[in-house]
Short mmCIF file of C-alpha atoms and ligand atoms in Angstrom, two decimals:
data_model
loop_
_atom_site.label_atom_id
_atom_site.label_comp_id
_atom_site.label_asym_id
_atom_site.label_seq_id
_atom_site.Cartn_x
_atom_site.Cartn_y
_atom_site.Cartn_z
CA UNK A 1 26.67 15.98 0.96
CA UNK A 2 29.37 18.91 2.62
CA UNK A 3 28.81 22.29 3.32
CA UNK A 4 31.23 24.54 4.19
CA UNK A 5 30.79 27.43 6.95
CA UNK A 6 32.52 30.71 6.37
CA UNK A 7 32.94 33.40 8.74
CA UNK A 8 34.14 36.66 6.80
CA UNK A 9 36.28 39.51 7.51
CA UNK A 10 39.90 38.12 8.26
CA UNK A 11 42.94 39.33 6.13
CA UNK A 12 44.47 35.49 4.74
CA UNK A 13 48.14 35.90 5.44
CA UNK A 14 50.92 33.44 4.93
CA UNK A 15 51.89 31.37 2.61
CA UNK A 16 49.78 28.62 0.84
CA UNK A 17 51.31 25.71 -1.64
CA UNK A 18 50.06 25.70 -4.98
CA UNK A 19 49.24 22.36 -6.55
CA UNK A 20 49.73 20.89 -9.62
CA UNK A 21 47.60 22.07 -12.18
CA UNK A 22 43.93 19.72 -12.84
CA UNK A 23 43.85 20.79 -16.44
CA UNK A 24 47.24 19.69 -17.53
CA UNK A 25 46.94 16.36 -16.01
CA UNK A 26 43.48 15.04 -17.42
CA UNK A 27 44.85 15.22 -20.45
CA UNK A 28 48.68 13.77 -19.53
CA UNK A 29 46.57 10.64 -18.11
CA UNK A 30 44.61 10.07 -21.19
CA UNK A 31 48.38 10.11 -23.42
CA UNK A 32 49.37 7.26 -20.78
CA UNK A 33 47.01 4.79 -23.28
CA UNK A 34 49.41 5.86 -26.01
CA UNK A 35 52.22 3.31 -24.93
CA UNK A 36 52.51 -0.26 -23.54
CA UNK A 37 55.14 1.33 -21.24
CA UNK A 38 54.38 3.30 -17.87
CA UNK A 39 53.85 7.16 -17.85
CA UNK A 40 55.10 8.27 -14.82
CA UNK A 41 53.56 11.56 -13.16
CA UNK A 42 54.15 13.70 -10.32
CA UNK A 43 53.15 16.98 -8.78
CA UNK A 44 49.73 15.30 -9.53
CA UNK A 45 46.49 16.69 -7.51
CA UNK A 46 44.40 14.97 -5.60
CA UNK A 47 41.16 15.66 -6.46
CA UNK A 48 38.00 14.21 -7.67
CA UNK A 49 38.28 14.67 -11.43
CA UNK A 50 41.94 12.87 -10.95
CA UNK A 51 40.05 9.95 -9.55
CA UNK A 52 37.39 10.13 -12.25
CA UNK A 53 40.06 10.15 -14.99
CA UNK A 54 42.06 7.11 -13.22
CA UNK A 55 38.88 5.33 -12.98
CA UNK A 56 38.55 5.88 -16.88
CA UNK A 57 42.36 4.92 -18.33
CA UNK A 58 41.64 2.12 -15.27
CA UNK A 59 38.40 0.62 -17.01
CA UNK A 60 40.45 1.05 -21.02
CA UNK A 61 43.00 -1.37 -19.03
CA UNK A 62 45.81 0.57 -17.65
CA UNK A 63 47.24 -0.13 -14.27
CA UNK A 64 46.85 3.19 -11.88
CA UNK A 65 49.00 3.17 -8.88
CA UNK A 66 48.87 6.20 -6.68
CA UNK A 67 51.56 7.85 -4.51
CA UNK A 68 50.94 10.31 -2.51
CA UNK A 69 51.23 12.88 -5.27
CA UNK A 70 52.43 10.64 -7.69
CA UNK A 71 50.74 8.50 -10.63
CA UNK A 72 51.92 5.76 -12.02
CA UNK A 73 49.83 4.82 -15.58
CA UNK A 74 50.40 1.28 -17.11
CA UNK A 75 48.48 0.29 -20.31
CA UNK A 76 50.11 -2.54 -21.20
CA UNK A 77 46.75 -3.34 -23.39
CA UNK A 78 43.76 -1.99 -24.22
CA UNK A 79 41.20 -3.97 -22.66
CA UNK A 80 38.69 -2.20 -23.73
CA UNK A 81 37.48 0.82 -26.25
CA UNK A 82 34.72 2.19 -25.09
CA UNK A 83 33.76 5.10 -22.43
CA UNK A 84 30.95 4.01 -20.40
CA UNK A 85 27.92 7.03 -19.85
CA UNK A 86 28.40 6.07 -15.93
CA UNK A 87 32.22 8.10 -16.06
CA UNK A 88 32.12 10.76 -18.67
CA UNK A 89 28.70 12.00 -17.56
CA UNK A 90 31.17 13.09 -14.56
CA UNK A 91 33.52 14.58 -16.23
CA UNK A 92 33.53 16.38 -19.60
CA UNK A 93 37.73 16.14 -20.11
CA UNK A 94 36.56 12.17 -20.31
CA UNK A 95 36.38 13.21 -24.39
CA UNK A 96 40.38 13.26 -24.22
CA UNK A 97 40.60 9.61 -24.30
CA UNK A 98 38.93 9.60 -27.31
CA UNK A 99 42.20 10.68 -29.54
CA UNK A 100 44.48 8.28 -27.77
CA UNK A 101 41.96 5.31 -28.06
CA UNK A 102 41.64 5.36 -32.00
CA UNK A 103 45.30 6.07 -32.47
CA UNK A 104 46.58 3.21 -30.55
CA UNK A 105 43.49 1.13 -30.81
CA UNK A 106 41.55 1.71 -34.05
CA UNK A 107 38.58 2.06 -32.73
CA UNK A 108 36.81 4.27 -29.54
CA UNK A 109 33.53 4.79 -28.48
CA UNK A 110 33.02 7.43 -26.01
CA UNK A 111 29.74 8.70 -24.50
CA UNK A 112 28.59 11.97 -26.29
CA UNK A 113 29.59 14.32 -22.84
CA UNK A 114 26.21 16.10 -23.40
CA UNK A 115 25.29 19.66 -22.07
CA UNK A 116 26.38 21.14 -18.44
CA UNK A 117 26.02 23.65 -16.53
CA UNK A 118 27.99 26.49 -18.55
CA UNK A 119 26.64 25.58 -22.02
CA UNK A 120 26.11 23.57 -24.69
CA UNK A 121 30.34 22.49 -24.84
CA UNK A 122 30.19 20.71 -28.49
CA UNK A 123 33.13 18.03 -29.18
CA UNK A 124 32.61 18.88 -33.24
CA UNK A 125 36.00 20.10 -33.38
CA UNK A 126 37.63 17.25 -31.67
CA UNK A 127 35.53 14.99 -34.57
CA UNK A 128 36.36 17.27 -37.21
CA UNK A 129 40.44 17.14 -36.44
CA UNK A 130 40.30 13.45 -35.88
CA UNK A 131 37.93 13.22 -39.30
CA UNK A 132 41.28 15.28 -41.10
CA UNK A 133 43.26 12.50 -40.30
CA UNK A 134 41.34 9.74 -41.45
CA UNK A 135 39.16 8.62 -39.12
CA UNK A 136 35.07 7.44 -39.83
CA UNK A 137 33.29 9.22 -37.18
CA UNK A 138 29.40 7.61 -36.38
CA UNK A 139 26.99 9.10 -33.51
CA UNK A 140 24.60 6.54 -32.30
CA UNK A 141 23.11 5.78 -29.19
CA UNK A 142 24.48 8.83 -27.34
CA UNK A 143 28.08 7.62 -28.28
CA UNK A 144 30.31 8.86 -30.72
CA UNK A 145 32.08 5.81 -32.51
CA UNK A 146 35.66 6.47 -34.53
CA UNK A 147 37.21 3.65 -36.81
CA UNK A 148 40.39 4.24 -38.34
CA UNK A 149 40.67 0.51 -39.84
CA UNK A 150 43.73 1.44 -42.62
CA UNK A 151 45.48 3.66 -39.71
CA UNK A 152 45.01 7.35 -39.39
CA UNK A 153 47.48 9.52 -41.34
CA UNK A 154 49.18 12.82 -40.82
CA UNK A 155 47.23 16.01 -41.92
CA UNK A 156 46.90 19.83 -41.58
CA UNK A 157 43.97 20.60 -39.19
CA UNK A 158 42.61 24.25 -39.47
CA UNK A 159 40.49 24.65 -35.51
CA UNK A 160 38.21 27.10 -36.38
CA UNK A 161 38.35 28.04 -32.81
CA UNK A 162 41.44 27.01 -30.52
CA UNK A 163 40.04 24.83 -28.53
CA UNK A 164 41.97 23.30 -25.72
CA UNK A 165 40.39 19.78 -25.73
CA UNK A 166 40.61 19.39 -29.23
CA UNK A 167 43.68 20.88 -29.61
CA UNK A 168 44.76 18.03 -26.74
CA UNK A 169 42.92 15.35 -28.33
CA UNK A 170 44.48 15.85 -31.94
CA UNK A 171 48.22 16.48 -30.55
CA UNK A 172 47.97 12.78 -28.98
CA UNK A 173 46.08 11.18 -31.74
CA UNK A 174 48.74 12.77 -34.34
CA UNK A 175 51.68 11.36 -32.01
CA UNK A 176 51.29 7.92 -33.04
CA UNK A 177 49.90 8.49 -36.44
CA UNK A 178 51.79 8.17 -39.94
CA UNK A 179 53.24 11.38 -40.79
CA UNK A 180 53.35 14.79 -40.01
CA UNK A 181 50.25 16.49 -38.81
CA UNK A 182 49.63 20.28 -38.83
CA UNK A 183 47.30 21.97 -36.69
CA UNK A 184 46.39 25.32 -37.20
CA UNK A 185 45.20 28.13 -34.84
CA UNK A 186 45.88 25.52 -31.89
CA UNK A 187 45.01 26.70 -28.30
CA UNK A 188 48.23 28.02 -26.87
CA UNK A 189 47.09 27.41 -23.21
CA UNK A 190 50.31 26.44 -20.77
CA UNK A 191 48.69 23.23 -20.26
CA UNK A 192 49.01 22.66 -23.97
CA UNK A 193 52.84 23.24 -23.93
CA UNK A 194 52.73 20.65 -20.92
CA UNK A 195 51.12 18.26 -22.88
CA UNK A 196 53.65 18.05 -25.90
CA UNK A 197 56.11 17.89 -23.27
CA UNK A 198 55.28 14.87 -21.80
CA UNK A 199 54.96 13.69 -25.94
CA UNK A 200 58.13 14.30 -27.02
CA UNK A 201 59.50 12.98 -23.88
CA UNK A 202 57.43 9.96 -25.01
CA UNK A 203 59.07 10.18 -28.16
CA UNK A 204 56.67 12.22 -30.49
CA UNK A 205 58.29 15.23 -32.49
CA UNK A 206 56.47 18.37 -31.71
CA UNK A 207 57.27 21.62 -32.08
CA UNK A 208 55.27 24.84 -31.84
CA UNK A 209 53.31 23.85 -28.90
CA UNK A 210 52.24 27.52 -26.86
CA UNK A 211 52.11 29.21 -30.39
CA UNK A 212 49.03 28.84 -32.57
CA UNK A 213 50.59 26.42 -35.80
CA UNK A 214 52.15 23.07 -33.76
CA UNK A 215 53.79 20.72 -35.65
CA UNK A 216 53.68 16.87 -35.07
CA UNK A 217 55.85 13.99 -36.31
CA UNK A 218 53.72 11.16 -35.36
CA UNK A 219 55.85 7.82 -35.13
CA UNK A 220 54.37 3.78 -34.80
CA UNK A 221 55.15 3.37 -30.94
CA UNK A 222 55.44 6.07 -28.46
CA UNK A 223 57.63 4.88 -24.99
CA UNK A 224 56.73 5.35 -21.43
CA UNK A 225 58.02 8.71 -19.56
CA UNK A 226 58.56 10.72 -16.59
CA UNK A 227 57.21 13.74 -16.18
CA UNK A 228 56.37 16.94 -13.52
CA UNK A 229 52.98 18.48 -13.93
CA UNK A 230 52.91 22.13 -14.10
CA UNK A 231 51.38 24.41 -11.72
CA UNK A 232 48.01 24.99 -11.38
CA UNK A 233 47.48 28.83 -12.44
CA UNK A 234 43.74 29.34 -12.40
CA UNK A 235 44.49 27.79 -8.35
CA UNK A 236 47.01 30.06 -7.36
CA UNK A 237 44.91 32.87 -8.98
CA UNK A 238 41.98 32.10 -7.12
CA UNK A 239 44.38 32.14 -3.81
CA UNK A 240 45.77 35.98 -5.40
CA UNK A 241 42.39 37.37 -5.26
CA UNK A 242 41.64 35.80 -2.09
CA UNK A 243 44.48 37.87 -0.53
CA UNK A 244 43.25 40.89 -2.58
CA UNK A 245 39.85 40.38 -1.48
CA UNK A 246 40.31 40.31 2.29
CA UNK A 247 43.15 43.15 2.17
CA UNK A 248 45.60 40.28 2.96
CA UNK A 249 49.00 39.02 2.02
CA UNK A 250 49.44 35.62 0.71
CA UNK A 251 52.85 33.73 -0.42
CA UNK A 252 51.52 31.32 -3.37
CA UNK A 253 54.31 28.66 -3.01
CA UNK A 254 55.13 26.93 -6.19
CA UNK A 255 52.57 28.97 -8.39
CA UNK A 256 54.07 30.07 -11.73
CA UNK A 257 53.74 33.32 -12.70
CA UNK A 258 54.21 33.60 -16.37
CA UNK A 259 51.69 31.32 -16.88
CA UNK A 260 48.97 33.84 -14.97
CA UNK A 261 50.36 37.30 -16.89
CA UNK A 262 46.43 38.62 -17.59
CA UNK A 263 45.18 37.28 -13.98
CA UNK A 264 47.83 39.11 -12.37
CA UNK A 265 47.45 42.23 -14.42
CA UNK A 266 43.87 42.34 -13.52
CA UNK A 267 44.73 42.06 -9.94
CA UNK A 268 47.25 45.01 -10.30
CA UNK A 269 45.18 47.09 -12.08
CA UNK A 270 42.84 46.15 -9.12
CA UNK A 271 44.69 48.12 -6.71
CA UNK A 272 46.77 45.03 -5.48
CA UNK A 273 49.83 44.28 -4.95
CA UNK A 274 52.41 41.13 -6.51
CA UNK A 275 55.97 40.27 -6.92
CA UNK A 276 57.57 37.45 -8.48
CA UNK A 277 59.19 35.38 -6.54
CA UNK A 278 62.18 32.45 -7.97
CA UNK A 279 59.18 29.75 -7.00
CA UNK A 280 56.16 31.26 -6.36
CA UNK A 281 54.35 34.37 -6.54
CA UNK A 282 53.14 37.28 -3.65
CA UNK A 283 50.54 39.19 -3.33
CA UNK A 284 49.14 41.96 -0.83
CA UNK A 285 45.56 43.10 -1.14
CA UNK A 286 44.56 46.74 -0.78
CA UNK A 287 42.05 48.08 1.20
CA UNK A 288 40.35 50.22 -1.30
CA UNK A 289 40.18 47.90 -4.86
CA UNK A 290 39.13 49.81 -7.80
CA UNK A 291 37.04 48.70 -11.05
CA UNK A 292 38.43 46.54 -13.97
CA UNK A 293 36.98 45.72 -17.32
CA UNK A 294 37.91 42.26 -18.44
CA UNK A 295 36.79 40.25 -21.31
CA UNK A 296 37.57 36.60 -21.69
CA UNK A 297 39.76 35.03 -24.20
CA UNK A 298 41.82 32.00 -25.06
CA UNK A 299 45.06 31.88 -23.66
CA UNK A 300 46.96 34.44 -23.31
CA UNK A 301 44.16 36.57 -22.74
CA UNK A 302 41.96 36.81 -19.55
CA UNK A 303 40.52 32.55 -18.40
CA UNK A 304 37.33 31.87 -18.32
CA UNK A 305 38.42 29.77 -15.39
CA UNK A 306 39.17 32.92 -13.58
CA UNK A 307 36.15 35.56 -13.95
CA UNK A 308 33.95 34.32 -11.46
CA UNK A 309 36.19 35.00 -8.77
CA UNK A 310 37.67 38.67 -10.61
CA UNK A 311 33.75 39.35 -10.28
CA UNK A 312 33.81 38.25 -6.33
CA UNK A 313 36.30 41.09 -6.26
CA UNK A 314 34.86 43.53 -8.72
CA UNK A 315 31.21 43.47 -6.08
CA UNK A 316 34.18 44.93 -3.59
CA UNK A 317 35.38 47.87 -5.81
CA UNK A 318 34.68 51.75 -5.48
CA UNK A 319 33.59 51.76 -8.87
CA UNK A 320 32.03 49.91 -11.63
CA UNK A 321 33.17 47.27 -14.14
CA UNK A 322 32.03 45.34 -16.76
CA UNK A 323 33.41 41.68 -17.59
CA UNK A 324 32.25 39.92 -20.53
CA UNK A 325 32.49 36.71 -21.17
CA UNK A 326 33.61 35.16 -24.65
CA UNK A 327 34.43 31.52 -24.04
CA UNK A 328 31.32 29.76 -22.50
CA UNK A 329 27.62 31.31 -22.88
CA UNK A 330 25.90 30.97 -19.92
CA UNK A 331 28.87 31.32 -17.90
CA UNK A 332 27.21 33.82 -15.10
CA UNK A 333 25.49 31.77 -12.68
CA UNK A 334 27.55 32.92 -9.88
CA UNK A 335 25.86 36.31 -10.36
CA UNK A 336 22.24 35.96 -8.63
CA UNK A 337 24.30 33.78 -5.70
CA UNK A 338 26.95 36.69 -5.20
CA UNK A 339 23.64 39.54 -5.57
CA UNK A 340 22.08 37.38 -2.31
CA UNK A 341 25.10 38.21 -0.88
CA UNK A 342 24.51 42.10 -1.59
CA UNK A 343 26.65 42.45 -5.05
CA UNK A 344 24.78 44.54 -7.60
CA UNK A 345 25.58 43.02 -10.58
CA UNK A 346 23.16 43.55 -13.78
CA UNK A 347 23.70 41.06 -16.96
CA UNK A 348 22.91 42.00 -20.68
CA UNK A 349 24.00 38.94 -22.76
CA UNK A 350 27.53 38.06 -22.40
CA UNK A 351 28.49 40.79 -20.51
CA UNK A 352 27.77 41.63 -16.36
CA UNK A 353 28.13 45.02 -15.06
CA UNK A 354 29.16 45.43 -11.68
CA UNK A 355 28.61 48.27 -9.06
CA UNK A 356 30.60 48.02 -6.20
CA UNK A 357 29.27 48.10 -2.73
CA UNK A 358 31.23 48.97 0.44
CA UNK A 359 30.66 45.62 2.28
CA UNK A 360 28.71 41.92 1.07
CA UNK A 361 26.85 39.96 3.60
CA UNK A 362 26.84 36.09 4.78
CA UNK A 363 24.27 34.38 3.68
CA UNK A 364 23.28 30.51 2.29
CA UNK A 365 24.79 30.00 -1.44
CA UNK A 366 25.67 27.33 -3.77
CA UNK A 367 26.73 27.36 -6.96
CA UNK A 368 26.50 24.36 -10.23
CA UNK A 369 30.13 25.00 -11.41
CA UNK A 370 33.73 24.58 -9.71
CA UNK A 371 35.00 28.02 -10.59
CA UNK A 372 31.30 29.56 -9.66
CA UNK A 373 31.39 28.01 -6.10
CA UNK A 374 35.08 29.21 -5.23
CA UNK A 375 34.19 32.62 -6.58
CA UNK A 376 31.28 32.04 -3.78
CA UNK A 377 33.72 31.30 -1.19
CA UNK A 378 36.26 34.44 -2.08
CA UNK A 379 33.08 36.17 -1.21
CA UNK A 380 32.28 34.61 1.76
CA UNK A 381 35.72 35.37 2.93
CA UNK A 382 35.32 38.89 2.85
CA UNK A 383 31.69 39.17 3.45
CA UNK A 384 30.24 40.11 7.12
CA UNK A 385 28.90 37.29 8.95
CA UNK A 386 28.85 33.95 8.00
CA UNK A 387 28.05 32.47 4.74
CA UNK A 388 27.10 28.65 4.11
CA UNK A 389 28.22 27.24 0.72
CA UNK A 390 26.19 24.25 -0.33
CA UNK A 391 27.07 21.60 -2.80
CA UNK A 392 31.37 21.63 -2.20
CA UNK A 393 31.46 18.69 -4.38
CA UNK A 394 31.83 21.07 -7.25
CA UNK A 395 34.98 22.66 -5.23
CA UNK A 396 36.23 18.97 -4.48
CA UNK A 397 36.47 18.22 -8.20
CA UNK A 398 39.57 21.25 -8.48
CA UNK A 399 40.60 22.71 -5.35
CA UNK A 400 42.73 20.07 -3.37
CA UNK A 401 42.36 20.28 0.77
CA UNK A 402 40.78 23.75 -0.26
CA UNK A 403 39.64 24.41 3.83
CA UNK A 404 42.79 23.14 4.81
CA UNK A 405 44.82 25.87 2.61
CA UNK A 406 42.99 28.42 3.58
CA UNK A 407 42.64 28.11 7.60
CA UNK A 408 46.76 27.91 7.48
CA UNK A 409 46.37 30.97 6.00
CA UNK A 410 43.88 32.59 8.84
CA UNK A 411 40.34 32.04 7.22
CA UNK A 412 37.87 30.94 9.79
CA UNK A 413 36.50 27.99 7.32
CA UNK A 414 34.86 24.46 8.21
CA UNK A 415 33.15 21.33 6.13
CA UNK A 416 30.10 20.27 8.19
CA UNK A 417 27.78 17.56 6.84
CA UNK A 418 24.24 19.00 5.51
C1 LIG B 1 39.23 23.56 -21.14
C2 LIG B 1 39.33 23.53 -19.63
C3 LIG B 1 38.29 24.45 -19.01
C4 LIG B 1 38.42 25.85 -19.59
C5 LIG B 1 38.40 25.82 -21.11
C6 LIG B 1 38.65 27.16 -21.75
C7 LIG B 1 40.12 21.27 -19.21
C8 LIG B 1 39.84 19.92 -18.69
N1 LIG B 1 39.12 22.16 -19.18
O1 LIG B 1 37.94 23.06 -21.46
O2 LIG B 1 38.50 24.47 -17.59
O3 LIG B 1 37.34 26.64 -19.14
O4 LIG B 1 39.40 24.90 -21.59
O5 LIG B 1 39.86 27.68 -21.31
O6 LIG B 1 41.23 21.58 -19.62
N2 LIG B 1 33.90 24.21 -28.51
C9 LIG B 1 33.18 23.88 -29.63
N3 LIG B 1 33.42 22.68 -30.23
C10 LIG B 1 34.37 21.83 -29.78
C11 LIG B 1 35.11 22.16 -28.64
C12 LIG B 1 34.86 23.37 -28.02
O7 LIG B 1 32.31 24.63 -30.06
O8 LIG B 1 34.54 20.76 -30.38
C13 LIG B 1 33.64 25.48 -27.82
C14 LIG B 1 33.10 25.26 -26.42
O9 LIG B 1 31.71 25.02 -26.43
C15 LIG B 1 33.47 26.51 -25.72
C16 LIG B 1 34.79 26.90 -26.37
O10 LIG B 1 34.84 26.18 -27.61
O11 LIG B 1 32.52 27.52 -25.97
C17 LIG B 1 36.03 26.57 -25.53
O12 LIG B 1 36.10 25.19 -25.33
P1 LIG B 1 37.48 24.42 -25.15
O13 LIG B 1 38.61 25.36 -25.36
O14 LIG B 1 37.42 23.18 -25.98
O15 LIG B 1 37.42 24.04 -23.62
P2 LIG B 1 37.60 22.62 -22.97
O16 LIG B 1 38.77 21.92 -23.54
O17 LIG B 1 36.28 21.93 -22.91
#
């Protein structure tokens, strides 16, 4: 297993590409076992849950070929329906084949994804939208089995809680299902409005995707497509506090700003400094960064995905804050790594309260969750001395050539075995 080796202290300055966004392309590789014809994808990262997810369409029998940051998805047949225990206990998102599977297939079986490390993450309301149109829905033996033997048919779908994944899951289901299928209070995340992109280039009629009632007009065959993956936002916001938390002053190449409106409001309020740019975004850090309350919501609100590393920033502030966290219990496990580090950071329930210091210190860290460990490594870029971040396999699953990014950018940052 990797470590990486931080030594804190230097201003990041220059300009780092932003890759395409992780979140909007598990999903776009699970719609490639919609159609017999290929879905074509670029501005694909390369990362470890990319590979997971190739390894999964791979194994329901479509052809993967990768190019550089392309993907090319074939499922000329379905070879086989069900999600093996060995992938999705990797990866969670491996639920998003389950929608695709029973609409072009009839039947899936995918391995119940189970707990992790930021809560219990239920898939009821993936079951309960797919259950609205017509499937039979069974849980045995860790896997949950869905039939839909007469076809599955259009339907409204009230979410009681816009979820992304089932949001995802019931869009591509309801693509290449009879009829017209409603759901209601869908997530409105960008990667969402990505997603029906791709389907309607496909051939689906959707409308409404990015507000919360989307409208789809499922239809018996869906063709292959070409399509550009959006930028990654909760990437490039990680990179915008990294050049607010070392006082630098980072070009995000390629990052799209009005898909990071609350990130980049935080940051302002912050004390830093950003500009839009025609492809990209810029941001200067201030010396002196000043206390921000933030809650977490769906989209448009404050990500989850991004308050672990606001909190890296809020331990630097000359005040206090208090960020609260609405998506995910149990969502805080960054907090006794970045107190090691000299943050003073107290936690009642779902919210933390932070008390700035004037400097953190290296030390040896690791974190159990992706966004967790990179809020551990915004730290360890500012810190004093050198920290040691353990278990980067969690970083390797969404931050693609993370070390290399940052050392064009002036960290002092190297991946040495353990
Ligand atoms: C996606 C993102 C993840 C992000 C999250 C929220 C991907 C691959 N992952 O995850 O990075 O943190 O959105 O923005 O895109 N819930 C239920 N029942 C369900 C489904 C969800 O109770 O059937 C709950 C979850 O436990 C969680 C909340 O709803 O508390 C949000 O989950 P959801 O929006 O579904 O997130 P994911 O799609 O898993």
């Amino acid at each position: 297993m990797d470590k990486l080796v931080i030594q804190g202290g230097r201003p990041l300055k220059g300009e780092v590409g932003i890759s395409g966004a992780k979140n909007a392309t598990l999903p776009l590789m699970a719609a490639a076992l919609l159609t017999d014809e290929p879905l074509v994808l670029s501005n694909v990262p390369a990362l470890a849950d990319i590979r997971s997810m190739a390894g999964l369409v791979g194994h329901h029998g479509a052809r993967v070929d990768t190019t550089g940051h392309g993907l090319a998805l074939h499922a000329q047949n379905i070879a086989d329906t069900t999600a093996p225990y060995d992938i999705v206990r990797k990866m969670r998102a491996s639920i998003l084949v389950l929608g695709p599977l029973l609409a072009r297939a009839g039947h899936a079986r995918v391995s119940l994804p189970g707990g992790c490390a930021i809560g219990n993450r239920p898939i009821d309301l993936h079951l309960k939208g797919l259950k609205a149109l017509g499937a039979e829905i069974e849980l045995a033996e860790g896997y949950v089995e869905a039939r839909a033997n007469g076809g599955l048919e259009g339907a409204v779908v009230p979410l009681p809680f816009a979820s992304v994944g089932a949001t995802e899951n019931l869009m591509m289901a309801a693509s290449l299902t009879r009829g017209t299928t409603v759901i209601e209070n869908a997530a409105r995340e960008p990667e969402i409005s990505d997603l029906a992109a791709c389907l309607a280039a496909m051939g689906a009629g959707i409308s409404g995707a990015g507000t919360e009632r989307i409208e789809i007009e499922g239809r018996d065959t869906l063709s292959g497509a070409r399509h550009r993956v959006i930028a990654d936002r909760i990437e490039a916001g990680s990179y915008a506090v990294a050049a607010a938390i070392t006082g630098g002053d980072l070009i995000l190449a390629g990052a799209e700003p009005e898909t990071m409106r609350a990130t980049i409001a935080a940051l302002e309020e912050a004390g830093a400094e950003t500009s839009e740019l025609p492809a990209g975004l810029h941001v200067r850090g201030d010396s002196a960064t000043r206390g921000v309350d933030i809650t977490t919501q769906p989209y448009p609100g404050f990500p989850t995905d991004m308050q672990a590393q606001l909190m890296a920033l809020m331990a630097l502030s000359d005040s206090a804050s208090v960020i609260t966290e609405t998506i995910f219990e149990n969502r805080f496990m960054h907090v006794s790594e970045l107190a090691r580090m000299g943050a003073d950071i107290t936690v009642t329930g779902a919210s933390a309260t932070i008390r700035g210091v004037r400097a953190l210190t290296g030390a040896a860290v690791m974190a159990t969750d992706l966004r967790a460990s990179m809020s551990l490594v915004l730290a360890g870029l500012a810190a004093e001395g050198e920290t040691v971040i353990h278990r980067v396999y969690h970083l390797d699953r969404g931050y693609e050539r993370l070390e290399e990014k940052l050392r064009g950018v002036g960290a002092d940052i190297a991946r040495a075995k353990e």
